[in-house]
């Protein structure tokens, strides 16, 4: 899959808009859903088995805010 939008990349640290702000995730991949919407595959930083999929538009990067 060719990425057009380079706002996020694999390995970026993010939060999800409709989840608690203290839940932080690492992007481990991308895919496109049936509506051609880009979906990020996220792994929770402090939960080894917690993996979710969310639309890229629902993500907020931690790098710009200087939270690292």
CSV table of C-alpha atoms in Angstrom, one decimal:
chain,number,residue,atom,x,y,z
A,1,UNK,CA,0.0,0.0,0.0
A,2,UNK,CA,1.3,3.4,-0.9
A,3,UNK,CA,1.1,6.1,1.8
A,4,UNK,CA,0.0,9.5,0.6
A,5,UNK,CA,-0.5,11.2,4.0
A,6,UNK,CA,2.8,11.4,5.8
A,7,UNK,CA,1.4,12.9,9.1
A,8,UNK,CA,2.0,9.6,10.9
A,9,UNK,CA,4.6,6.9,10.3
A,10,UNK,CA,5.2,3.4,11.8
A,11,UNK,CA,6.8,3.8,15.2
A,12,UNK,CA,5.2,7.1,16.1
A,13,UNK,CA,3.8,7.5,19.6
A,14,UNK,CA,0.2,8.7,19.7
A,15,UNK,CA,-3.0,9.0,21.7
A,16,UNK,CA,-6.5,8.3,20.5
A,17,UNK,CA,-9.1,11.2,20.7
A,18,UNK,CA,-11.9,9.2,22.4
A,19,UNK,CA,-9.8,7.3,24.9
A,20,UNK,CA,-8.2,8.4,28.1
A,21,UNK,CA,-5.2,10.7,27.6
A,22,UNK,CA,-2.9,8.5,29.7
A,23,UNK,CA,-3.4,5.6,27.2
A,24,UNK,CA,-0.5,5.8,24.8
A,25,UNK,CA,0.1,3.8,21.7
A,26,UNK,CA,2.8,3.0,19.2
A,27,UNK,CA,1.8,2.7,15.5
A,28,UNK,CA,2.8,-0.7,14.3
A,29,UNK,CA,1.2,-0.6,10.8
A,30,UNK,CA,-1.4,0.8,8.5
A,31,UNK,CA,-4.2,-0.5,6.3
A,32,UNK,CA,-7.2,0.8,4.4
A,33,UNK,CA,-10.7,-0.1,5.3
A,34,UNK,CA,-13.7,-0.7,2.9
A,35,UNK,CA,-14.4,3.1,2.7
A,36,UNK,CA,-10.8,3.7,1.6
A,37,UNK,CA,-10.1,5.3,5.0
A,38,UNK,CA,-6.6,4.9,6.4
A,39,UNK,CA,-6.5,2.9,9.6
A,40,UNK,CA,-3.6,2.7,12.0
A,41,UNK,CA,-2.8,-0.5,13.9
A,42,UNK,CA,-1.8,0.5,17.4
A,43,UNK,CA,-0.1,-1.3,20.2
A,44,UNK,CA,-0.5,0.0,23.8
A,45,UNK,CA,2.8,1.0,25.3
A,46,UNK,CA,2.3,-0.5,28.7
A,47,UNK,CA,0.0,-3.5,27.8
A,48,UNK,CA,1.8,-6.2,25.8
A,49,UNK,CA,-1.3,-7.7,24.4
A,50,UNK,CA,-3.5,-4.6,23.8
A,51,UNK,CA,-3.6,-4.0,20.1
A,52,UNK,CA,-6.4,-1.9,18.5
A,53,UNK,CA,-7.2,-0.3,15.1
A,54,UNK,CA,-8.3,3.3,14.8
A,55,UNK,CA,-8.8,5.7,11.9
A,56,UNK,CA,-5.7,8.0,11.4
A,57,UNK,CA,-8.0,11.0,11.8
A,58,UNK,CA,-8.6,10.0,15.5
A,59,UNK,CA,-4.9,10.1,16.4
A,60,UNK,CA,-2.9,12.8,18.1
A,61,UNK,CA,0.8,12.7,18.1
A,62,UNK,CA,2.9,12.9,21.3
A,63,UNK,CA,6.0,14.2,19.5
A,64,UNK,CA,4.7,17.7,18.7
A,65,UNK,CA,3.5,18.3,22.2
A,66,UNK,CA,6.9,17.5,23.6
A,67,UNK,CA,5.5,14.7,25.9
A,68,UNK,CA,8.5,12.5,25.4
